[in-house]
Amino acid sequence: DAGVIQSPRHEVTEMGQEVTLRCKPISGHDYLFWYRQTMMRGLELLIYFNNNVPIDDSGMPEDRFSAKMPNASFSTLKIQPSEPRDSAVYFCASTPGQSLVSNQPQHFGDGTRLSIL
Amino acid sequence: QQQVKQSPQSLIVQKGGISIINCAYENTAFDYFPWYQQFPGKGPALLIAIRPDVSEKKEGRFTISFNKSAKQFSLHIMDSQPGDSATYFCAASTSNFGNEKLTFGTGTRLTIIP
């Protein structure tokens, strides 16, 4: 059973370039999350979707960041133009959503390590 | 009010010892408290979770203790092993249907030494 799949695993690019991170959630999961992890700020929620619709994007740091979910099996996080301070590990996670019994865990991908030079 | 404060930032424990990580929250609407474990190069993964209707939950060597009046909860790892070396995140959420947002603590890097 495939987990959350993120690509690329590593990305190194120069300041000012456009960066696109990709995520394939677990099939059947209704919710998708994008997080950013840094030593200084820990794990920050950037945006999350329910049934492909953005629900909360209050964590998106600037207009340079945008996220889309064109269908249930694919999402992108785009940074344009990129800056050195965007260097971080970006995680995608998915969850099926709450059952009537209990919260469901979030399943994380292995992340994209982004370095902006 | 949405913050979850976690301590310590890093922790070194000898093999066989007890590792203790603490978290505190302010939002009294939180009613679901998971702990996530993260190994280098991997995403966080759910370790154990608790709801405030119980004061303690145990799964193997991992125990969550919950103090509702103090708005604090902690993770205890008994008989700590080198394989437990990882970063641990506490988190909190509400059970409101349709709200899947987790508020994470800042993480604790745990190192178990032989």
XYZ file of N, CA and C in Angstrom:
693
model
N 0.854 -1.182 0.000
C 0.000 0.000 0.000
C 0.895 1.238 0.000
N 0.865 2.021 -1.091
C 1.732 3.169 -1.211
C 1.308 4.236 -0.229
N 2.299 4.925 0.349
C 2.013 6.034 1.221
C 1.919 7.305 0.423
N 2.077 8.432 1.111
C 2.087 9.730 0.443
C 3.410 9.854 -0.325
N 3.307 10.237 -1.575
C 4.500 10.310 -2.425
C 4.787 11.754 -2.791
N 6.001 12.184 -2.479
C 6.412 13.545 -2.786
C 7.563 13.531 -3.785
N 7.574 14.526 -4.647
C 8.696 14.682 -5.567
C 8.933 16.162 -5.841
N 10.188 16.530 -6.097
C 11.368 15.687 -5.961
C 11.742 15.505 -4.491
N 12.673 14.634 -4.177
C 13.144 14.483 -2.797
C 14.084 15.615 -2.405
N 14.838 16.065 -3.375
C 15.775 17.166 -3.152
C 15.664 18.126 -4.324
N 15.775 19.416 -4.004
C 15.743 20.435 -5.048
C 16.715 21.531 -4.657
N 17.633 21.818 -5.543
C 18.570 22.923 -5.348
C 18.405 23.856 -6.531
N 18.143 25.097 -6.263
C 17.940 26.047 -7.351
C 18.417 27.423 -6.919
N 18.540 28.283 -7.889
C 19.031 29.624 -7.603
C 17.887 30.568 -7.257
N 18.220 31.525 -6.462
C 17.273 32.552 -6.067
C 16.597 33.166 -7.298
N 15.278 33.347 -7.185
C 14.539 33.953 -8.272
C 13.861 32.946 -9.186
N 14.269 31.692 -9.112
C 13.679 30.661 -9.958
C 12.343 30.196 -9.386
N 11.536 29.652 -10.258
C 10.271 29.058 -9.823
C 10.531 27.630 -9.358
N 9.889 27.279 -8.249
C 10.022 25.933 -7.687
C 8.629 25.313 -7.599
N 8.517 24.087 -8.031
C 7.238 23.370 -7.927
C 7.462 22.049 -7.206
N 6.759 21.879 -6.100
C 6.805 20.648 -5.328
C 5.508 19.890 -5.569
N 5.635 18.575 -5.614
C 4.489 17.741 -5.986
C 4.151 16.721 -4.911
N 2.876 16.384 -4.838
C 2.421 15.438 -3.824
C 1.284 14.591 -4.373
N 1.391 13.297 -4.111
C 0.306 12.362 -4.396
C -0.169 11.799 -3.069
N -1.395 12.127 -2.655
C -1.871 11.620 -1.360
C -2.247 10.150 -1.447
N -2.529 9.576 -0.297
C -3.014 8.204 -0.262
C -4.418 8.156 -0.852
N -4.662 7.190 -1.688
C -5.956 7.072 -2.353
C -7.080 6.956 -1.329
N -8.123 7.755 -1.545
C -9.260 7.710 -0.637
C -9.194 8.715 0.500
N -8.063 9.364 0.660
C -7.944 10.387 1.697
C -8.542 11.692 1.206
N -9.385 12.295 2.044
C -10.104 13.505 1.641
C -9.355 14.790 1.951
N -8.362 14.704 2.855
C -7.671 15.900 3.290
C -6.199 15.831 2.885
N -5.672 16.977 2.463
C -4.257 17.069 2.109
C -3.678 18.321 2.732
N -2.488 18.170 3.305
C -1.828 19.247 4.031
C -0.438 19.494 3.447
N -0.054 20.754 3.432
C 1.336 21.115 3.127
C 1.940 21.762 4.376
N 3.126 21.252 4.780
C 3.857 21.776 5.924
C 5.252 22.194 5.486
N 5.827 23.097 6.277
C 7.222 23.473 6.092
C 7.935 23.234 7.414
N 9.122 22.632 7.364
C 9.872 22.341 8.581
C 11.247 22.992 8.508
N 11.544 23.797 9.521
C 12.869 24.394 9.672
C 13.317 24.232 11.111
N 14.598 24.370 11.337
C 15.126 24.264 12.705
C 14.553 25.370 13.572
N 14.442 26.567 13.004
C 14.035 27.723 13.799
C 12.535 27.709 14.124
N 11.710 27.286 13.184
C 10.265 27.436 13.329
C 9.517 26.123 13.496
N 10.251 25.016 13.408
C 9.610 23.723 13.591
C 8.730 23.369 12.409
N 7.606 22.722 12.696
C 6.696 22.227 11.665
C 5.525 23.206 11.543
N 5.439 23.881 10.418
C 4.398 24.893 10.210
C 3.409 24.409 9.158
N 2.142 24.530 9.449
C 1.116 24.229 8.455
C 0.985 25.407 7.499
N 1.119 25.135 6.217
C 0.994 26.201 5.217
C -0.440 26.316 4.714
N -1.021 25.190 4.318
C -2.354 25.163 3.727
C -2.894 23.750 3.801
N -4.244 23.631 3.877
C -4.792 22.304 3.720
C -6.078 22.326 2.900
N -6.332 21.211 2.262
C -7.449 21.029 1.343
C -8.384 19.952 1.873
N -9.668 20.114 1.580
C -10.645 19.064 1.801
C -11.384 18.832 0.486
N -11.336 17.615 0.000
C -11.976 17.307 -1.282
C -11.555 18.301 -2.365
N -10.265 18.553 -2.423
C -9.620 19.388 -3.439
C -9.851 20.884 -3.254
N -10.586 21.298 -2.239
C -10.896 22.711 -2.016
C -10.017 23.240 -0.879
N -9.323 24.372 -1.080
C -8.522 24.925 0.022
C -9.408 25.387 1.160
N -9.080 24.916 2.366
C -9.882 25.231 3.544
C -9.229 26.326 4.381
N -7.934 26.238 4.551
C -7.228 27.183 5.413
C -5.850 27.429 4.822
N -5.633 28.631 4.330
C -4.327 28.970 3.758
C -3.644 30.059 4.583
N -4.059 30.194 5.822
C -3.534 31.268 6.664
C -2.047 31.108 6.968
N -1.508 29.927 6.772
C -0.089 29.701 7.014
C 0.806 29.975 5.829
N 0.226 30.270 4.703
C 1.048 30.571 3.523
C 1.765 31.894 3.772
N 3.089 31.874 3.722
C 3.838 33.037 4.204
C 3.695 34.291 3.341
N 3.640 34.146 2.058
C 3.600 35.322 1.180
C 2.891 34.960 -0.123
N 2.637 35.994 -0.915
C 2.004 35.759 -2.213
C 2.891 34.967 -3.160
N 4.151 34.844 -2.823
C 5.049 34.072 -3.660
C 4.714 32.570 -3.594
N 3.975 32.198 -2.572
C 3.595 30.801 -2.374
C 2.164 30.594 -2.882
N 1.984 29.504 -3.618
C 0.643 29.134 -4.043
C 0.526 27.623 -4.059
N -0.663 27.119 -3.832
C -0.892 25.678 -3.835
C -2.176 25.371 -4.582
N -2.160 24.252 -5.269
C -3.332 23.823 -6.020
C -3.565 22.337 -5.811
N -4.801 21.943 -5.981
C -5.139 20.529 -5.946
C -6.157 20.278 -7.057
N -5.687 20.049 -8.268
C -6.605 19.925 -9.406
C -7.462 18.677 -9.378
N -7.012 17.644 -8.652
C -7.824 16.441 -8.508
C -7.452 15.736 -7.218
N -8.150 14.678 -6.921
C -7.983 14.012 -5.631
C -6.648 13.311 -5.476
N -5.894 13.159 -6.535
C -4.661 12.391 -6.457
C -3.410 13.221 -6.708
N -3.534 14.544 -6.695
C -2.357 15.353 -7.036
C -2.487 16.760 -6.474
N -1.381 17.257 -5.913
C -1.328 18.626 -5.442
C 0.057 19.190 -5.707
N 0.114 20.493 -5.893
C 1.388 21.169 -6.076
C 1.502 22.351 -5.131
N 2.720 22.611 -4.720
C 3.066 23.812 -3.968
C 4.120 24.543 -4.788
N 3.836 25.782 -5.142
C 4.708 26.525 -6.025
C 5.249 27.754 -5.308
N 6.514 28.037 -5.516
C 7.152 29.238 -4.982
C 7.741 30.007 -6.171
N 7.266 31.232 -6.345
C 7.718 32.049 -7.466
C 7.645 33.526 -7.103
N 8.781 34.235 -7.060
C 10.146 33.750 -7.184
C 10.663 33.199 -5.867
N 11.564 32.267 -5.918
C 12.114 31.668 -4.693
C 13.193 32.576 -4.095
N 13.348 32.468 -2.761
C 14.346 33.232 -2.029
C 15.104 32.278 -1.097
N 16.336 32.632 -0.711
C 17.115 31.750 0.181
C 16.372 31.385 1.462
N 15.562 32.300 1.988
C 14.847 32.017 3.245
C 13.731 30.994 3.078
N 13.464 30.599 1.858
C 12.483 29.537 1.616
C 13.103 28.153 1.784
N 14.400 28.099 1.977
C 15.088 26.815 2.155
C 14.537 26.112 3.391
N 14.092 24.886 3.201
C 13.433 24.132 4.279
C 13.122 22.744 3.737
N 12.553 21.917 4.606
C 11.973 20.655 4.154
C 10.459 20.841 4.103
N 9.877 20.536 2.980
C 8.442 20.689 2.783
C 7.791 19.301 2.787
N 6.794 19.167 3.647
C 6.095 17.891 3.764
C 4.665 18.024 3.266
N 4.204 16.963 2.679
C 2.815 16.793 2.331
C 2.270 15.671 3.210
N 1.032 15.818 3.654
C 0.397 14.783 4.469
C -1.041 14.628 4.022
N -1.604 13.446 4.246
C -3.021 13.257 3.938
C -3.681 12.457 5.046
N -4.999 12.597 5.138
C -5.777 11.866 6.121
C -7.158 11.609 5.544
N -7.783 10.502 5.937
C -9.111 10.246 5.394
C -10.180 11.165 5.962
N -9.877 11.851 7.043
C -10.885 12.672 7.683
C -11.483 11.938 8.857
N -12.177 12.645 9.695
C -12.661 12.053 10.937
C -13.749 11.031 10.670
N -13.623 9.919 11.340
C -14.727 8.979 11.378
C -15.602 9.412 12.552
N -16.673 8.737 12.735
C -17.526 9.064 13.870
C -16.911 8.601 15.175
N -15.870 7.810 15.063
C -15.284 7.202 16.254
C -14.092 7.998 16.757
N -13.209 8.396 15.853
C -11.986 9.028 16.335
C -11.322 9.813 15.221
N -10.436 10.699 15.630
C -9.612 11.405 14.659
C -8.738 10.388 13.932
N -8.500 10.646 12.683
C -7.612 9.801 11.907
C -6.215 10.409 11.873
N -5.185 9.569 11.876
C -3.827 10.132 11.835
C -3.537 10.776 10.488
N -2.628 11.723 10.518
C -2.118 12.286 9.275
C -0.925 11.436 8.833
N -0.923 11.093 7.550
C 0.160 10.287 6.984
C 1.057 11.218 6.176
N 2.317 11.293 6.574
C 3.251 12.205 5.943
C 4.076 11.505 4.872
N 4.399 12.273 3.813
C 5.413 11.818 2.884
C 6.792 12.024 3.473
N 7.819 11.668 2.710
C 9.190 11.791 3.194
C 9.784 13.177 2.957
N 9.014 14.068 2.362
C 9.433 15.454 2.257
C 10.276 15.773 1.037
N 10.331 17.066 0.735
C 11.240 17.602 -0.289
C 12.183 18.563 0.415
N 13.480 18.276 0.319
C 14.472 19.177 0.914
C 14.823 20.229 -0.125
N 14.429 21.457 0.122
C 14.608 22.555 -0.821
C 15.726 23.476 -0.368
N 16.652 23.715 -1.265
C 17.755 24.648 -0.993
C 17.754 25.719 -2.065
N 17.634 26.959 -1.642
C 17.656 28.097 -2.567
C 18.981 28.834 -2.382
N 19.769 28.876 -3.429
C 21.110 29.476 -3.331
C 21.095 30.974 -3.639
N -3.438 31.652 21.480
C -4.231 30.619 22.141
C -4.140 29.293 21.389
N -3.625 29.358 20.172
C -3.520 28.145 19.382
C -2.217 27.412 19.602
N -1.296 27.964 20.405
C 0.019 27.380 20.549
C 0.017 26.122 21.405
N 0.986 25.271 21.089
C 1.322 24.135 21.931
C 2.804 24.259 22.244
N 3.126 24.391 23.531
C 4.504 24.611 23.940
C 5.133 23.289 24.376
N 6.284 22.983 23.816
C 6.937 21.692 24.052
C 8.330 21.894 24.645
N 8.672 21.012 25.598
C 10.005 21.057 26.200
C 10.414 19.656 26.640
N 11.718 19.381 26.698
C 12.822 20.255 26.293
C 13.007 20.233 24.768
N 13.868 21.078 24.297
C 14.175 21.121 22.868
C 15.000 19.906 22.464
N 15.895 19.494 23.364
C 16.690 18.293 23.121
C 16.870 17.543 24.428
N 17.088 16.232 24.293
C 17.145 15.380 25.475
C 18.088 14.217 25.198
N 18.985 13.970 26.140
C 19.880 12.825 26.038
C 19.612 11.907 27.221
N 19.353 10.643 26.935
C 19.010 9.668 27.965
C 19.847 8.413 27.753
N 20.251 7.820 28.840
C 20.992 6.560 28.718
C 20.057 5.411 28.394
N 20.600 4.468 27.664
C 19.842 3.255 27.338
C 19.283 2.622 28.615
N 18.001 2.292 28.547
C 17.329 1.703 29.690
C 16.640 2.715 30.594
N 16.936 3.989 30.405
C 16.348 5.037 31.225
C 14.962 5.444 30.741
N 14.382 6.406 31.431
C 13.054 6.918 31.082
C 13.213 8.279 30.404
N 12.630 8.419 29.236
C 12.621 9.695 28.527
C 11.278 10.368 28.765
N 11.322 11.657 29.115
C 10.078 12.389 29.396
C 10.067 13.687 28.603
N 9.016 13.882 27.836
C 8.838 15.100 27.037
C 7.498 15.709 27.440
N 7.511 17.022 27.644
C 6.326 17.701 28.167
C 5.734 18.689 27.153
N 4.421 18.818 27.198
C 3.728 19.794 26.357
C 2.633 20.482 27.157
N 2.378 21.739 26.813
C 1.316 22.512 27.453
C 0.532 23.238 26.376
N -0.751 23.394 26.616
C -1.602 24.066 25.640
C -2.470 25.083 26.354
N -3.077 25.982 25.559
C -3.929 27.024 26.139
C -5.381 26.900 25.713
N -5.585 26.408 24.516
C -6.936 26.359 23.969
C -7.728 25.225 24.600
N -8.708 25.543 25.423
C -9.489 24.520 26.119
C -10.406 23.740 25.184
N -10.499 24.169 23.941
C -11.299 23.421 22.962
C -10.552 22.203 22.420
N -9.261 22.156 22.634
C -8.499 20.987 22.179
C -8.981 19.746 22.926
N -9.223 18.682 22.189
C -9.654 17.450 22.846
C -9.061 16.200 22.205
N -7.994 16.393 21.484
C -7.312 15.254 20.865
C -5.831 15.595 20.846
N -4.987 14.700 21.428
C -3.586 15.023 21.649
C -2.719 13.862 21.160
N -2.223 13.959 19.939
C -1.340 12.903 19.397
C 0.129 13.257 19.575
N 0.933 12.238 19.569
C 2.385 12.406 19.506
C 2.878 11.786 18.201
N 3.772 12.517 17.533
C 4.362 12.030 16.292
C 5.857 11.824 16.488
N 6.379 10.807 15.810
C 7.791 10.460 15.883
C 8.391 10.646 14.491
N 9.544 11.284 14.431
C 10.174 11.534 13.138
C 11.632 11.095 13.153
N 11.983 10.216 12.212
C 13.373 9.807 12.025
C 14.008 10.649 10.927
N 15.325 10.795 10.962
C 16.010 11.624 9.945
C 15.667 11.182 8.534
N 15.330 12.161 7.702
C 15.026 11.881 6.301
C 13.632 11.347 6.060
N 12.830 11.295 7.096
C 11.463 10.779 6.979
C 10.465 11.796 7.487
N 9.213 11.599 7.093
C 8.162 12.432 7.640
C 7.728 11.945 9.009
N 7.079 12.807 9.788
C 6.552 12.376 11.088
C 5.517 11.269 10.919
N 5.433 10.410 11.914
C 4.453 9.327 11.907
C 3.792 9.257 13.278
N 2.487 8.991 13.273
C 1.750 8.914 14.531
C 2.308 7.806 15.412
N 2.575 8.162 16.692
C 3.110 7.207 17.660
C 2.013 6.732 18.609
N 1.316 7.674 19.216
C 0.297 7.380 20.212
C -0.537 8.640 20.390
N -1.801 8.478 20.791
C -2.665 9.636 20.965
C -3.591 9.410 22.154
N -4.104 10.517 22.722
C -4.970 10.433 23.879
C -6.081 11.453 23.770
N -7.207 11.160 24.385
C -8.299 12.120 24.540
C -8.424 12.441 26.022
N -8.989 13.606 26.370
C -8.972 14.048 27.769
C -9.925 13.315 28.696
N -10.632 12.309 28.193
C -11.515 11.561 29.088
C -10.742 10.515 29.894
N -9.454 10.348 29.590
C -8.603 9.466 30.371
C -7.351 10.241 30.773
N -6.719 9.835 31.877
C -5.533 10.556 32.355
C -4.242 9.907 31.884
N -4.357 8.686 31.361
C -3.153 7.996 30.936
C -3.499 6.981 29.856
N -2.576 6.848 28.900
C -2.733 5.817 27.869
C -1.368 5.190 27.637
N -1.337 3.866 27.607
C -0.072 3.157 27.475
C -0.116 2.240 26.273
N 0.958 2.282 25.483
C 1.118 1.349 24.366
C 2.556 0.878 24.367
N 2.754 -0.329 24.870
C 4.108 -0.857 24.974
C 4.944 -0.025 25.924
N 6.077 0.446 25.453
C 6.950 1.258 26.309
C 6.582 2.742 26.315
N 5.576 3.117 25.541
C 5.184 4.523 25.398
C 3.914 4.803 26.194
N 3.954 5.874 26.993
C 2.813 6.269 27.814
C 2.582 7.756 27.672
N 1.309 8.136 27.465
C 0.930 9.543 27.546
C 0.248 9.754 28.895
N 0.696 10.799 29.605
C 0.007 11.236 30.816
C -0.656 12.567 30.526
N -1.899 12.706 30.967
C -2.670 13.900 30.626
C -3.230 14.532 31.890
N -3.026 15.849 32.040
C -3.538 16.601 33.189
C -4.425 17.717 32.648
N -5.736 17.468 32.651
C -6.669 18.408 32.032
C -6.690 19.744 32.772
N -6.665 19.725 34.088
C -6.757 20.977 34.854
C -5.526 21.859 34.623
N -4.381 21.241 34.464
C -3.156 21.992 34.220
C -2.932 22.264 32.738
N -3.736 21.664 31.891
C -3.599 21.785 30.439
C -2.190 21.372 29.999
N -1.804 20.202 30.488
C -0.478 19.675 30.174
C -0.593 18.196 29.835
N 0.302 17.738 28.978
C 0.393 16.316 28.703
C 1.851 15.976 28.398
N 2.196 14.736 28.636
C 3.589 14.348 28.495
C 3.705 12.947 27.897
N 4.844 12.728 27.282
C 5.175 11.413 26.722
C 6.299 10.810 27.566
N 6.083 9.599 28.014
C 7.095 8.863 28.756
C 7.514 7.651 27.922
N 8.814 7.491 27.734
C 9.335 6.312 27.047
C 10.125 5.504 28.078
N 9.588 4.354 28.425
C 10.239 3.500 29.417
C 11.302 2.641 28.734
N 12.328 2.273 29.502
C 13.387 1.395 28.968
C 13.851 1.915 27.599
N 14.235 3.165 27.538
C 14.590 3.806 26.262
C 15.709 3.042 25.550
N 15.557 2.905 24.244
C 16.493 2.155 23.414
C 17.108 3.070 22.344
N 18.299 2.733 21.854
C 18.910 3.561 20.794
C 17.989 3.762 19.589
N 17.170 2.787 19.291
C 16.230 2.912 18.177
C 15.129 3.932 18.413
N 15.004 4.421 19.650
C 14.027 5.472 19.961
C 14.568 6.854 19.634
N 15.858 6.933 19.303
C 16.461 8.226 18.966
C 15.756 8.798 17.740
N 15.132 9.950 17.928
C 14.296 10.561 16.890
C 13.860 11.924 17.405
N 13.113 12.628 16.572
C 12.483 13.871 17.014
C 11.014 13.584 17.292
N 10.543 14.059 18.419
C 9.161 13.812 18.842
C 8.393 15.134 18.860
N 7.205 15.094 18.292
C 6.329 16.256 18.262
C 5.031 15.935 19.002
N 4.645 16.804 19.918
C 3.291 16.722 20.431
C 2.405 17.579 19.532
N 1.126 17.344 19.581
C 0.181 18.097 18.767
C -1.168 18.124 19.470
N -2.039 18.997 18.991
C -3.376 19.100 19.570
C -4.359 19.485 18.487
N -5.595 19.067 18.703
C -6.641 19.366 17.730
C -7.981 19.305 18.441
N -9.020 19.682 17.728
C -10.373 19.487 18.227
C -11.036 18.389 17.426
N -12.102 17.865 17.947
C -12.817 16.797 17.263
C -13.981 17.322 16.453
N -14.031 18.638 16.253
C -15.124 19.180 15.453
C -15.098 18.565 14.072
N -16.211 18.026 13.674
C -16.272 17.360 12.376
C -15.867 18.339 11.276
N -14.962 17.889 10.409
C -14.483 18.728 9.321
C -13.231 19.501 9.660
N -12.863 19.550 10.948
C -11.613 20.215 11.319
C -10.535 19.171 11.489
N -9.588 19.148 10.587
C -8.512 18.175 10.674
C -7.178 18.844 10.987
N -7.206 20.101 11.362
C -5.969 20.858 11.550
C -5.319 20.470 12.868
N -4.043 20.133 12.805
C -3.254 19.848 13.989
C -2.345 21.032 14.293
N -2.250 21.399 15.561
C -1.273 22.387 16.008
C -0.124 21.630 16.657
N 1.060 21.753 16.067
C 2.222 20.995 16.529
C 3.082 21.795 17.503
N 3.696 21.092 18.457
C 4.759 21.668 19.258
C 6.014 21.805 18.416
N 7.043 22.380 19.008
C 8.261 22.697 18.265
C 9.219 21.506 18.138
N 8.937 20.412 18.814
C 9.738 19.209 18.656
C 10.811 19.053 19.713
N 11.124 17.792 20.023
C 12.200 17.429 20.949
C 13.082 16.399 20.275
N 14.357 16.722 20.160
C 15.299 15.766 19.586
C 15.822 14.874 20.706
N 15.442 13.606 20.647
C 15.827 12.642 21.676
C 16.989 11.793 21.184
N 18.018 11.688 22.021
C 19.164 10.834 21.721
C 19.346 9.843 22.864
N 19.336 8.567 22.527
C 19.558 7.519 23.524
C 20.994 7.020 23.363
N 21.766 7.137 24.432
C 23.178 6.739 24.372
C 23.382 5.405 25.081
N 24.301 4.583 24.591
C 24.509 3.247 25.157
C 25.007 3.314 26.599
